[in-house]
Amino acid sequence: MPQYVPLCRESELPAEGEACEITASGRIFCVARVDGELVVMDNVCPHRGGPLGQGIIEQGLIVCPWHAWAFDAKTGCASHNPNACVRRYASLIEGETVMLQLD
C-alpha cells in the first residue's frame, strides 16, 4: 500500500501554467500545474543541477532556467533525450492538504 506524506496546503500550489519549489520531508520538489494536472517531480535538472521549480512552463514542458533543458510534464523525460528523466511523484489532495507518494 502506498504511503503518502504532506507536501503543502492546496492554497500554496502554483497557478495553472506555473511552477514553484516546495520543501517537504527534507527535500525540495518542483511543483507545477500543466494542462490542468498537478505535477510533482524532483527539482534538480540532471544536466547541471538547475532548479526546475524556478523554470517556466512551455507547451506542456517544464523548462530549466539554467540551460533550457525541457522536461515533459507527463513523463518527466527531457524532450531532446528520452533517457534523461526526472522522477515524477504521485500526489492527491485530502481536504486542504496535498499529499505526496514518496515510496
PDB file of C-alpha atoms in Angstrom:
ATOM      1  CA  MET A   1       0.000   0.000   0.000  1.00  0.00           C
ATOM      2  CA  PRO A   2       1.488   3.390  -0.999  1.00  0.00           C
ATOM      3  CA  GLN A   3       2.469   5.781   1.763  1.00  0.00           C
ATOM      4  CA  TYR A   4       1.720   9.470   1.349  1.00  0.00           C
ATOM      5  CA  VAL A   5       3.284  12.392   3.244  1.00  0.00           C
ATOM      6  CA  PRO A   6       2.076  16.021   3.389  1.00  0.00           C
ATOM      7  CA  LEU A   7       3.526  18.231   0.648  1.00  0.00           C
ATOM      8  CA  CYS A   8       1.730  21.545   1.171  1.00  0.00           C
ATOM      9  CA  ARG A   9      -1.645  23.220   1.555  1.00  0.00           C
ATOM     10  CA  GLU A  10      -3.742  23.362  -1.604  1.00  0.00           C
ATOM     11  CA  SER A  11      -3.636  27.179  -1.404  1.00  0.00           C
ATOM     12  CA  GLU A  12       0.181  27.050  -1.786  1.00  0.00           C
ATOM     13  CA  LEU A  13       0.058  25.376  -5.212  1.00  0.00           C
ATOM     14  CA  PRO A  14       1.155  27.400  -8.242  1.00  0.00           C
ATOM     15  CA  ALA A  15      -1.376  28.769 -10.710  1.00  0.00           C
ATOM     16  CA  GLU A  16      -2.082  26.947 -13.976  1.00  0.00           C
ATOM     17  CA  GLY A  17       0.933  27.182 -16.287  1.00  0.00           C
ATOM     18  CA  GLU A  18       3.387  27.966 -13.487  1.00  0.00           C
ATOM     19  CA  ALA A  19       5.963  26.058 -11.448  1.00  0.00           C
ATOM     20  CA  CYS A  20       7.407  26.588  -7.982  1.00  0.00           C
ATOM     21  CA  GLU A  21       9.653  24.948  -5.416  1.00  0.00           C
ATOM     22  CA  ILE A  22       8.119  23.352  -2.325  1.00  0.00           C
ATOM     23  CA  THR A  23      10.082  21.771   0.510  1.00  0.00           C
ATOM     24  CA  ALA A  24       8.673  18.646   2.152  1.00  0.00           C
ATOM     25  CA  SER A  25      10.213  15.711   4.005  1.00  0.00           C
ATOM     26  CA  GLY A  26      13.588  17.467   3.929  1.00  0.00           C
ATOM     27  CA  ARG A  27      13.676  17.756   0.123  1.00  0.00           C
ATOM     28  CA  ILE A  28      12.825  20.393  -2.461  1.00  0.00           C
ATOM     29  CA  PHE A  29      10.326  19.415  -5.169  1.00  0.00           C
ATOM     30  CA  CYS A  30       9.310  21.065  -8.420  1.00  0.00           C
ATOM     31  CA  VAL A  31       5.533  21.512  -8.301  1.00  0.00           C
ATOM     32  CA  ALA A  32       3.649  22.704 -11.365  1.00  0.00           C
ATOM     33  CA  ARG A  33       0.203  22.896 -12.870  1.00  0.00           C
ATOM     34  CA  VAL A  34       0.325  21.857 -16.504  1.00  0.00           C
ATOM     35  CA  ASP A  35      -2.781  21.470 -18.659  1.00  0.00           C
ATOM     36  CA  GLY A  36      -4.966  21.164 -15.560  1.00  0.00           C
ATOM     37  CA  GLU A  37      -2.792  18.462 -13.962  1.00  0.00           C
ATOM     38  CA  LEU A  38      -0.789  18.769 -10.757  1.00  0.00           C
ATOM     39  CA  VAL A  39       2.806  17.692 -11.473  1.00  0.00           C
ATOM     40  CA  VAL A  40       5.346  16.913  -8.745  1.00  0.00           C
ATOM     41  CA  MET A  41       8.894  15.944  -9.699  1.00  0.00           C
ATOM     42  CA  ASP A  42      12.464  16.156  -8.487  1.00  0.00           C
ATOM     43  CA  ASN A  43      13.631  19.750  -8.521  1.00  0.00           C
ATOM     44  CA  VAL A  44      17.159  19.090  -9.811  1.00  0.00           C
ATOM     45  CA  CYS A  45      17.832  19.122 -13.547  1.00  0.00           C
ATOM     46  CA  PRO A  46      20.089  16.181 -14.468  1.00  0.00           C
ATOM     47  CA  HIS A  47      22.125  18.370 -16.828  1.00  0.00           C
ATOM     48  CA  ARG A  48      23.821  20.760 -14.386  1.00  0.00           C
ATOM     49  CA  GLY A  49      21.618  20.721 -11.287  1.00  0.00           C
ATOM     50  CA  GLY A  50      19.400  23.657 -12.178  1.00  0.00           C
ATOM     51  CA  PRO A  51      16.264  24.312 -10.088  1.00  0.00           C
ATOM     52  CA  LEU A  52      13.334  23.141 -12.226  1.00  0.00           C
ATOM     53  CA  GLY A  53      10.793  24.755  -9.885  1.00  0.00           C
ATOM     54  CA  GLN A  54      12.222  28.148 -10.883  1.00  0.00           C
ATOM     55  CA  GLY A  55      11.691  27.380 -14.560  1.00  0.00           C
ATOM     56  CA  ILE A  56       8.824  28.153 -16.900  1.00  0.00           C
ATOM     57  CA  ILE A  57       6.095  26.024 -18.451  1.00  0.00           C
ATOM     58  CA  GLU A  58       6.067  25.983 -22.235  1.00  0.00           C
ATOM     59  CA  GLN A  59       3.777  23.757 -24.323  1.00  0.00           C
ATOM     60  CA  GLY A  60       3.488  21.072 -21.644  1.00  0.00           C
ATOM     61  CA  LEU A  61       7.208  21.167 -20.832  1.00  0.00           C
ATOM     62  CA  ILE A  62       8.942  22.329 -17.660  1.00  0.00           C
ATOM     63  CA  VAL A  63      11.970  24.297 -18.835  1.00  0.00           C
ATOM     64  CA  CYS A  64      15.067  24.542 -16.628  1.00  0.00           C
ATOM     65  CA  PRO A  65      16.062  28.184 -16.060  1.00  0.00           C
ATOM     66  CA  TRP A  66      19.804  27.479 -16.311  1.00  0.00           C
ATOM     67  CA  HIS A  67      20.319  25.832 -19.723  1.00  0.00           C
ATOM     68  CA  ALA A  68      16.776  25.400 -21.089  1.00  0.00           C
ATOM     69  CA  TRP A  69      16.568  21.620 -20.855  1.00  0.00           C
ATOM     70  CA  ALA A  70      12.850  20.909 -21.209  1.00  0.00           C
ATOM     71  CA  PHE A  71      11.079  18.038 -19.434  1.00  0.00           C
ATOM     72  CA  ASP A  72       7.725  16.579 -20.422  1.00  0.00           C
ATOM     73  CA  ALA A  73       5.350  17.176 -17.512  1.00  0.00           C
ATOM     74  CA  LYS A  74       3.601  13.830 -18.114  1.00  0.00           C
ATOM     75  CA  THR A  75       6.697  11.606 -18.272  1.00  0.00           C
ATOM     76  CA  GLY A  76       9.493  13.611 -16.643  1.00  0.00           C
ATOM     77  CA  CYS A  77      11.755  12.892 -19.650  1.00  0.00           C
ATOM     78  CA  ALA A  78      13.793  15.509 -21.498  1.00  0.00           C
ATOM     79  CA  SER A  79      12.297  16.499 -24.844  1.00  0.00           C
ATOM     80  CA  HIS A  80      15.643  16.059 -26.641  1.00  0.00           C
ATOM     81  CA  ASN A  81      16.688  12.811 -24.895  1.00  0.00           C
ATOM     82  CA  PRO A  82      14.136  10.286 -23.582  1.00  0.00           C
ATOM     83  CA  ASN A  83      16.877   8.676 -21.456  1.00  0.00           C
ATOM     84  CA  ALA A  84      17.396  11.864 -19.407  1.00  0.00           C
ATOM     85  CA  CYS A  85      14.463  11.852 -16.994  1.00  0.00           C
ATOM     86  CA  VAL A  86      13.456  13.470 -13.745  1.00  0.00           C
ATOM     87  CA  ARG A  87      11.473  11.366 -11.269  1.00  0.00           C
ATOM     88  CA  ARG A  88       7.773  12.179 -11.031  1.00  0.00           C
ATOM     89  CA  TYR A  89       5.729  11.569  -7.894  1.00  0.00           C
ATOM     90  CA  ALA A  90       2.086  10.666  -7.455  1.00  0.00           C
ATOM     91  CA  SER A  91       0.042  13.121  -5.429  1.00  0.00           C
ATOM     92  CA  LEU A  92      -3.500  13.560  -4.184  1.00  0.00           C
ATOM     93  CA  ILE A  93      -5.488  16.132  -2.294  1.00  0.00           C
ATOM     94  CA  GLU A  94      -7.053  15.242   1.055  1.00  0.00           C
ATOM     95  CA  GLY A  95      -9.174  18.086   2.343  1.00  0.00           C
ATOM     96  CA  GLU A  96      -6.914  21.134   2.050  1.00  0.00           C
ATOM     97  CA  THR A  97      -3.639  19.162   2.118  1.00  0.00           C
ATOM     98  CA  VAL A  98      -1.698  17.994  -0.913  1.00  0.00           C
ATOM     99  CA  MET A  99      -0.226  14.568  -0.199  1.00  0.00           C
ATOM    100  CA  LEU A 100       2.861  13.155  -1.936  1.00  0.00           C
ATOM    101  CA  GLN A 101       3.726   9.496  -2.500  1.00  0.00           C
ATOM    102  CA  LEU A 102       7.420   9.022  -1.743  1.00  0.00           C
ATOM    103  CA  ASP A 103       7.838   5.225  -1.991  1.00  0.00           C
TER     104      ASP A 103
END
